[in-house]
CSV table of C-alpha atoms in Angstrom, one decimal:
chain,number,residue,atom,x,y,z
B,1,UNK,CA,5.4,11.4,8.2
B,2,UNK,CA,1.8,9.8,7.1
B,3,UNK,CA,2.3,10.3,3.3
B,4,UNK,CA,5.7,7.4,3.9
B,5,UNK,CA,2.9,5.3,5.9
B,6,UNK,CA,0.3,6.0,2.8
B,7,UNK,CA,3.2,4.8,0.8
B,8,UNK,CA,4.1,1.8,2.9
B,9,UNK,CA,0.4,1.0,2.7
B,10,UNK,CA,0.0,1.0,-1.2
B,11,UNK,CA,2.7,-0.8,-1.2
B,12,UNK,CA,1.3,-3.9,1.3
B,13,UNK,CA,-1.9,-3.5,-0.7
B,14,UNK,CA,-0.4,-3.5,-4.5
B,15,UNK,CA,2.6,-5.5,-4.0
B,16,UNK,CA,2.0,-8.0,-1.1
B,17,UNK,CA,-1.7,-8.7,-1.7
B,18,UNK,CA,-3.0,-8.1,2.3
B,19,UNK,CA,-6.5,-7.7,2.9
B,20,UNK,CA,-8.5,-4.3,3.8
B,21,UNK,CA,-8.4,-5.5,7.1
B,22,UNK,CA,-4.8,-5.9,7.5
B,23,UNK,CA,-4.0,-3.0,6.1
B,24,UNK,CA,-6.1,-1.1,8.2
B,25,UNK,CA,-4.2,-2.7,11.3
B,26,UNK,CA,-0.8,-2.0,9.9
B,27,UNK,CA,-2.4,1.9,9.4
B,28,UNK,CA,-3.4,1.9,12.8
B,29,UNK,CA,-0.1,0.7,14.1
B,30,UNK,CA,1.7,3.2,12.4
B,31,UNK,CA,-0.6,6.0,12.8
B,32,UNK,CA,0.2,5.4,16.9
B,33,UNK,CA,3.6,5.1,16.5
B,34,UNK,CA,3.3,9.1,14.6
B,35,UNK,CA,1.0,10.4,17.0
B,36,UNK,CA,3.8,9.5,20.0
B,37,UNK,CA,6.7,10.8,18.0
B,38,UNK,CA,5.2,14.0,17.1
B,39,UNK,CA,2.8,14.4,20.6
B,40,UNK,CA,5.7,13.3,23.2
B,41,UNK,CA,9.1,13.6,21.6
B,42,UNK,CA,10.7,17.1,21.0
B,43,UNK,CA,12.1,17.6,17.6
B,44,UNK,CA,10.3,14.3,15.7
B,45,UNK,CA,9.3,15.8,12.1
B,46,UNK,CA,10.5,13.4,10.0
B,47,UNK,CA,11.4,9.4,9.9
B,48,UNK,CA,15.2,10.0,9.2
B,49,UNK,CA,14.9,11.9,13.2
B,50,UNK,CA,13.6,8.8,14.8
B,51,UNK,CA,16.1,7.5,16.7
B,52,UNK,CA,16.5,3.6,18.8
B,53,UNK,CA,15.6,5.6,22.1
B,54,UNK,CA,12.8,6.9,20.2
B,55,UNK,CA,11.6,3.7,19.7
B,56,UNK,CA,12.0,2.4,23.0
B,57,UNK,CA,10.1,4.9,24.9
B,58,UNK,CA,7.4,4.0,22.2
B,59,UNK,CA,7.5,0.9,23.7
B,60,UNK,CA,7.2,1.7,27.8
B,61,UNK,CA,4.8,4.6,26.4
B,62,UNK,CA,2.4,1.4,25.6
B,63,UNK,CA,3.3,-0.6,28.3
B,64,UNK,CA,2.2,2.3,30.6
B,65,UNK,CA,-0.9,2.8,29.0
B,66,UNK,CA,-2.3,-0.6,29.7
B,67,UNK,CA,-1.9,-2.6,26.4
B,68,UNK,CA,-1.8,-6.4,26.3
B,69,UNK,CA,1.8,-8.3,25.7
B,70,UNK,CA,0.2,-9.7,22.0
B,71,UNK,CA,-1.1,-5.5,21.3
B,72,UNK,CA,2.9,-4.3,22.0
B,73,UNK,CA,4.4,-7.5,20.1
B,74,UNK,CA,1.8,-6.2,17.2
B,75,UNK,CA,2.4,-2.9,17.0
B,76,UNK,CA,6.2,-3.4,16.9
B,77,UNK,CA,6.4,-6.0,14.2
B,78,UNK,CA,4.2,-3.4,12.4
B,79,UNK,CA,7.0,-0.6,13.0
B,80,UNK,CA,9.6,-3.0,12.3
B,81,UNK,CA,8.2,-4.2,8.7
B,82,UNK,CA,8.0,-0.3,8.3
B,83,UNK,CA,11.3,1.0,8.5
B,84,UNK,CA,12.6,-2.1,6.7
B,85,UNK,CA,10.7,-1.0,4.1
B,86,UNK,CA,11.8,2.6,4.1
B,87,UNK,CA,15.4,1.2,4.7
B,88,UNK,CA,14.9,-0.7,1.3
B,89,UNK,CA,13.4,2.1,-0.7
B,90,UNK,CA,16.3,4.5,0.7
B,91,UNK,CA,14.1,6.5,2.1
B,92,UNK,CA,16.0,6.4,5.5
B,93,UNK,CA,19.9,5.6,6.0
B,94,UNK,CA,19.6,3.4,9.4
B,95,UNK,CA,16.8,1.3,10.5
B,96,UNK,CA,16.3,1.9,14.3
B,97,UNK,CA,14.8,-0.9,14.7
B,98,UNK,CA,17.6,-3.0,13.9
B,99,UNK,CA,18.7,-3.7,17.3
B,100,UNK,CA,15.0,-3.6,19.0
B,101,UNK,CA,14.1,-6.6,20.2
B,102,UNK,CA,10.0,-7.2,19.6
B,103,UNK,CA,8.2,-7.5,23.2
B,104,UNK,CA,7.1,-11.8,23.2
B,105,UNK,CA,3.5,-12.0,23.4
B,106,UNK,CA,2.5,-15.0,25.7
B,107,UNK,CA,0.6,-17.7,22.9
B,108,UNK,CA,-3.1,-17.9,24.0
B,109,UNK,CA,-5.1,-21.2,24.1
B,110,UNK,CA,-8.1,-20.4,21.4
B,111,UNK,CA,-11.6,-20.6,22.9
B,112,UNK,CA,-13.2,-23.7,21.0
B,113,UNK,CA,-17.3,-25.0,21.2
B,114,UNK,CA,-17.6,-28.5,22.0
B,115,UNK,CA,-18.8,-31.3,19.5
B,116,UNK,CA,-22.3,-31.4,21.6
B,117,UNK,CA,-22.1,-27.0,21.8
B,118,UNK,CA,-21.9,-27.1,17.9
B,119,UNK,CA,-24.3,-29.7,17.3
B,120,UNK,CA,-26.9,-27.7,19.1
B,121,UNK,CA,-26.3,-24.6,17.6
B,122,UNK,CA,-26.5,-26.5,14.5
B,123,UNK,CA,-29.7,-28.0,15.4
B,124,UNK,CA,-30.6,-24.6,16.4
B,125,UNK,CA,-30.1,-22.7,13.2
B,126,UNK,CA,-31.8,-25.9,11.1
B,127,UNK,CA,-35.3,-24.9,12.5
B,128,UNK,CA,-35.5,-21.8,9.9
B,129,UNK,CA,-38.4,-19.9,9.8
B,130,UNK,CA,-37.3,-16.9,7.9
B,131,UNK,CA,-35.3,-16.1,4.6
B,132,UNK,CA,-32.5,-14.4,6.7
B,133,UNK,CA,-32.5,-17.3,9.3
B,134,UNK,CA,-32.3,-19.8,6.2
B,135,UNK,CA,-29.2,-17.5,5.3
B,136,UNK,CA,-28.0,-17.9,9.3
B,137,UNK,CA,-28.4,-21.8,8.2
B,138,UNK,CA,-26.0,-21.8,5.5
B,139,UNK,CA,-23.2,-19.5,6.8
B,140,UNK,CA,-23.0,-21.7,9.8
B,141,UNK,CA,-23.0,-24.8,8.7
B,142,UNK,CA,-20.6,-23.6,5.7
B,143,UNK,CA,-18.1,-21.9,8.4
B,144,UNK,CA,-18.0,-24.9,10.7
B,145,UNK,CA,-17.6,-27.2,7.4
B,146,UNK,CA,-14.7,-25.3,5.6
B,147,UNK,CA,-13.0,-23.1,8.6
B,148,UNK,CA,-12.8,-20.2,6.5
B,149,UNK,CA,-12.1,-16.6,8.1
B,150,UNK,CA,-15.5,-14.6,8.5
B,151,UNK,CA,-14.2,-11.8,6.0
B,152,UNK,CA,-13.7,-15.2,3.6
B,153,UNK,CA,-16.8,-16.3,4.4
B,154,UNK,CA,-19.0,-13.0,3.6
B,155,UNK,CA,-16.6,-12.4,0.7
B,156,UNK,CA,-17.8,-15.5,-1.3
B,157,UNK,CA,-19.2,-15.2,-5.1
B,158,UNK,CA,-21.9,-17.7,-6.2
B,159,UNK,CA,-19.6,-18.8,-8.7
B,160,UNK,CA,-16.8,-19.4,-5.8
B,161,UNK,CA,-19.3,-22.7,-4.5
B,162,UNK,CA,-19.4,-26.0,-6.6
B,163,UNK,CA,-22.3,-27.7,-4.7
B,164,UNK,CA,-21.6,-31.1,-7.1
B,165,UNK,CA,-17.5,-31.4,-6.8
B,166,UNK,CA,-18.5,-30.3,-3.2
B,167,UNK,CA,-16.4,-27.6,-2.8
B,168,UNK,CA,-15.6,-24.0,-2.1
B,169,UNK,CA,-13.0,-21.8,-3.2
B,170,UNK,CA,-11.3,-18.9,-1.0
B,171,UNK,CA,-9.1,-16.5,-1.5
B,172,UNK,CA,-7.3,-15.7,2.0
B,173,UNK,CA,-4.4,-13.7,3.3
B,174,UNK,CA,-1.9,-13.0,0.7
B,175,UNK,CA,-3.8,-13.3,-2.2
B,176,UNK,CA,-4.0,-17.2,-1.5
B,177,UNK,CA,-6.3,-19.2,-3.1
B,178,UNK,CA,-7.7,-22.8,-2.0
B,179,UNK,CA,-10.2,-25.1,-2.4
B,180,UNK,CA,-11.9,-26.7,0.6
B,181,UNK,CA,-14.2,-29.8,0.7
B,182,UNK,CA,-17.9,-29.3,2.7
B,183,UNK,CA,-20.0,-31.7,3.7
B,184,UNK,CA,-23.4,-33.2,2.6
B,185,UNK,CA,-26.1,-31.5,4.7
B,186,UNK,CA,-23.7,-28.2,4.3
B,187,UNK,CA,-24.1,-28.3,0.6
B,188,UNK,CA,-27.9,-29.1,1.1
B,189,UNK,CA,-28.2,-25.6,3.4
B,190,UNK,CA,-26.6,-23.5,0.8
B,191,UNK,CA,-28.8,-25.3,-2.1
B,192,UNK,CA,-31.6,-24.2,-0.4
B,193,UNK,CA,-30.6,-20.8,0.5
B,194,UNK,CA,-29.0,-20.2,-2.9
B,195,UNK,CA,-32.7,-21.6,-4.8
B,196,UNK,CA,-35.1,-20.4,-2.8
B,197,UNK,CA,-34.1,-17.4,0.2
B,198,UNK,CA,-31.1,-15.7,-1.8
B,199,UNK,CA,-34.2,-14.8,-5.2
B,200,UNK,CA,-36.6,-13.9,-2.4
B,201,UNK,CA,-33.8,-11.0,-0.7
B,202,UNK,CA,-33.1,-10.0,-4.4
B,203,UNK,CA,-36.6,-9.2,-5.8
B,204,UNK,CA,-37.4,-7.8,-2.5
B,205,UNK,CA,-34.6,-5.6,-2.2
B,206,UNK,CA,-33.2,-2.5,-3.9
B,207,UNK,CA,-30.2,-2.7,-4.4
B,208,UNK,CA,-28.8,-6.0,-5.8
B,209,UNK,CA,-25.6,-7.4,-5.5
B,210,UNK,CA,-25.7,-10.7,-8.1
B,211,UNK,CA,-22.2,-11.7,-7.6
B,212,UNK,CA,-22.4,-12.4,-3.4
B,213,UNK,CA,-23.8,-15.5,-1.9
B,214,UNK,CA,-24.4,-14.1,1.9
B,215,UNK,CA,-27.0,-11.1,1.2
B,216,UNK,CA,-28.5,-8.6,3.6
B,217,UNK,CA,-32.0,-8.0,3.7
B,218,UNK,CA,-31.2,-4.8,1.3
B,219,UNK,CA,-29.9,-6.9,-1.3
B,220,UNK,CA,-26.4,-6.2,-0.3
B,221,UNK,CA,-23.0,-8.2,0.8
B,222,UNK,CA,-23.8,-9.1,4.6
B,223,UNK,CA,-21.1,-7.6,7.1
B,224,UNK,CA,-18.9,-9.6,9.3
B,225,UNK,CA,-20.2,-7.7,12.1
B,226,UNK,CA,-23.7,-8.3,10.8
B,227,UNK,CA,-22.8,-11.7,10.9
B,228,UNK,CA,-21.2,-11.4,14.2
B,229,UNK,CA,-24.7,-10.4,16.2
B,230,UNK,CA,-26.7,-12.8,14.1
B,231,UNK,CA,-24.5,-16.0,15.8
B,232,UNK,CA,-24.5,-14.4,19.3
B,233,UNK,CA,-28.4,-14.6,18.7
B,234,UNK,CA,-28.1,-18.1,17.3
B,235,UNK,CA,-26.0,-19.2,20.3
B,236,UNK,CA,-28.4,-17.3,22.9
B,237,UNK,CA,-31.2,-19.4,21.6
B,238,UNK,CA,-29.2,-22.8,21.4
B,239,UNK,CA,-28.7,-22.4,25.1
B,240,UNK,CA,-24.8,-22.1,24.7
B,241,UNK,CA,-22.9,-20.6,28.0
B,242,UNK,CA,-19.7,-18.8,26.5
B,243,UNK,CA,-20.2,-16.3,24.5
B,244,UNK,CA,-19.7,-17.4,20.9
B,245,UNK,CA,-17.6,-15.8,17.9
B,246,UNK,CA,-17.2,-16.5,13.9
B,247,UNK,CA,-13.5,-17.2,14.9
B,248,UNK,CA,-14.5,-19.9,17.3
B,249,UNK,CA,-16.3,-21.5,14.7
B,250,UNK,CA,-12.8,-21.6,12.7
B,251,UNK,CA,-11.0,-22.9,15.9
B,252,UNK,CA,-14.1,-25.3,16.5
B,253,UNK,CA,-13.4,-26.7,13.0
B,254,UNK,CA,-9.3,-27.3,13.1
B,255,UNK,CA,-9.4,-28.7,16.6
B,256,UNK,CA,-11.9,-31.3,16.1
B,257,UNK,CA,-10.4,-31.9,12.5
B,258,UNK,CA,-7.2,-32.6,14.9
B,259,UNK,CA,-9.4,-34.8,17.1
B,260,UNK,CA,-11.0,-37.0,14.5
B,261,UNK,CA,-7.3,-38.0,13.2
B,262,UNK,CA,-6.9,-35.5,10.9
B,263,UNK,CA,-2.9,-34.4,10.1
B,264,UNK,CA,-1.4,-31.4,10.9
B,265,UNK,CA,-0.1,-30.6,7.8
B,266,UNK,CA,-3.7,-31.4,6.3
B,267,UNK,CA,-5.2,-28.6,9.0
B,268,UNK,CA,-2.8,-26.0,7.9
B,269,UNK,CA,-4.0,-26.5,4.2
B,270,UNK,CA,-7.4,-26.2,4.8
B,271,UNK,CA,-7.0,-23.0,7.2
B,272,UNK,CA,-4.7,-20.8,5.3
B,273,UNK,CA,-2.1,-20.8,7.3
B,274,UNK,CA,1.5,-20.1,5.5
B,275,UNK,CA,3.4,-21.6,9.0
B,276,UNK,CA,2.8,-24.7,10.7
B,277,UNK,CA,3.5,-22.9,13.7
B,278,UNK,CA,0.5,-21.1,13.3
B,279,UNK,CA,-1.5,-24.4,13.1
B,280,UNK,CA,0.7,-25.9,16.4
B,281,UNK,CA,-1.3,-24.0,18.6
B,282,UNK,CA,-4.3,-26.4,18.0
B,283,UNK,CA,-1.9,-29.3,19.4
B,284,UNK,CA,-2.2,-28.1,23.0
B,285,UNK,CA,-6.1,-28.4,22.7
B,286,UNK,CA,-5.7,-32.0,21.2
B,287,UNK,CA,-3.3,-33.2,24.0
B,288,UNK,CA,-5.2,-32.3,26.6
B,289,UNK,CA,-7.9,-34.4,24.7
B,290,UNK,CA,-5.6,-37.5,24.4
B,291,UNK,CA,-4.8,-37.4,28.4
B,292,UNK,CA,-8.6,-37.2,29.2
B,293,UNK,CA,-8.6,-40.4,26.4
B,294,UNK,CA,-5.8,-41.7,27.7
B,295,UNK,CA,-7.5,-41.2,31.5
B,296,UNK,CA,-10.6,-42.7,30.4
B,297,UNK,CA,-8.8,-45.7,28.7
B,298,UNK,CA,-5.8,-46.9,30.6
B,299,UNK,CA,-6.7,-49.8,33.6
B,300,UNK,CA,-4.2,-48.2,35.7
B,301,UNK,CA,-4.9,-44.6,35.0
């Protein structure tokens, strides 16, 4: 039963484009979904066995087991994009799936920073001391500017940065490229990175990777988890309460985009997004933000 999931995996990979991230949630979806059939069902040893009931007690299994609303709606959607697939490549007759309804994850808010939070972590990162904290400098400030994902943000090339038009290029989800404006002191932080820290890492180093902007002190691509502790750090020191994430960064970027006037439609350009539903959710952040306005404003309020 894994070699159809290998299969189904090549073909996200080679045919729709996803990331090694996605793919290695779709594998781990899957990978469940096998280990239930073949632990706790009698008589599971192939994909043309798996039967609606099947399915169903896949789904109470999980439900029993503790896992969130948005983990069961996730692991479902996975199946179901599964054995549509194998349904398309006639590798099964019926899809028992067909009649499955996917378990509704409840939408949650997204934790966002503050303008005054951000401004003091910025303020924080800008007293650089070392070559790596220079680096810490730039990825920051070039996250908040652009909202780019954090595996985006550590997959950037030199050449993907055009510090005169002002401009980065990224190639998200899908295979999607686009270009995203930054600001002035964002371009200045990766000028100084890119001339003076980024040599420093490579002669010092031993391995060298010439294509990457964001480098480890080996010389190599930084990690998004490297990246990960490096902010918690950064927000530590900047005196910040919550504990803060490369993803709020990307949230802190569209909702105060959506705050300043910005359109909709414009936020879902810059983020990647294929949906505008995606990009609504920032719309409940902004309203409560217009009745605090409005609260504030209003003589009779």
């Amino acid at each position: 039963m894994l070699a159809e999931v290998e299969t189904f995996e090549n073909y996200l990979k080679s045919e729709r484009g996803m990331s090694g991230h996605t793919l290695f949630a779709y594998r781990n979806d899957l990978n469940s979904l096998v280990y239930f059939l073949q632990k706790d069902i009698d008589k599971v040893s192939s994909w043309t066995d798996v039967t609606e009931q099947n399915i169903r007690e896949f789904i109470t299994d999980l439900g029993e087991r503790g896992y969130a609303a948005a983990t069961r709606s996730r692991k479902i959607a996975s199946a179901k994009s599964f054995f549509k697939f194998m349904k398309e490549e006639q590798i099964i007759e019926k899809n028992p799936l067909s009649d499955v309804r996917q378990p509704r994850a409840s939408q949650s808010i997204p934790k966002v920073l503050s303008v005054e939070d951000v401004d003091r972590l910025l303020e924080t990162v800008s007293t650089t001391t070392t070559i790596e904290e220079c680096r810490d400098r730039a990825m920051v400030e070039l996250m908040y500017a652009t909202g780019i994902r954090v595996s985006e943000l550590v997959g950037l090339n030199i050449r993907d940065v055009d510090l005169d038009a002002l401009t980065v290029r990224t190639i998200g989800k899908g295979s999607k490229e686009r270009v995203i404006p930054i600001y002035d002191s964002a371009a200045q932080s990766i000028g100084d990175y890119i001339t003076h820290s980024r040599p420093t890492i490579l002669r010092n180093a031993m391995q060298h990777d010439e294509e990457a902007i964001f480098l480890n002190r080996r010389g190599g691509r930084i990690t998004r988890q490297a990246f990960w502790i490096r902010l918690n750090k950064l927000a530590v020191r900047a005196e910040i309460s919550t504990k803060v994430t490369p993803h709020m960064l990307r949230h802190s970027f569209a909702t105060h985009l959506l705050h300043g006037g910005a359109s909709l439609r414009h936020v879902q350009e810059l983020l990647g997004h294929s949906s505008i539903a995606t990009t609504q959710i920032y719309t409940h952040l902004t309203s409560d933000h217009i009745r605090s306005e409005y609260a504030k404003a209003h003589p009779r309020a």
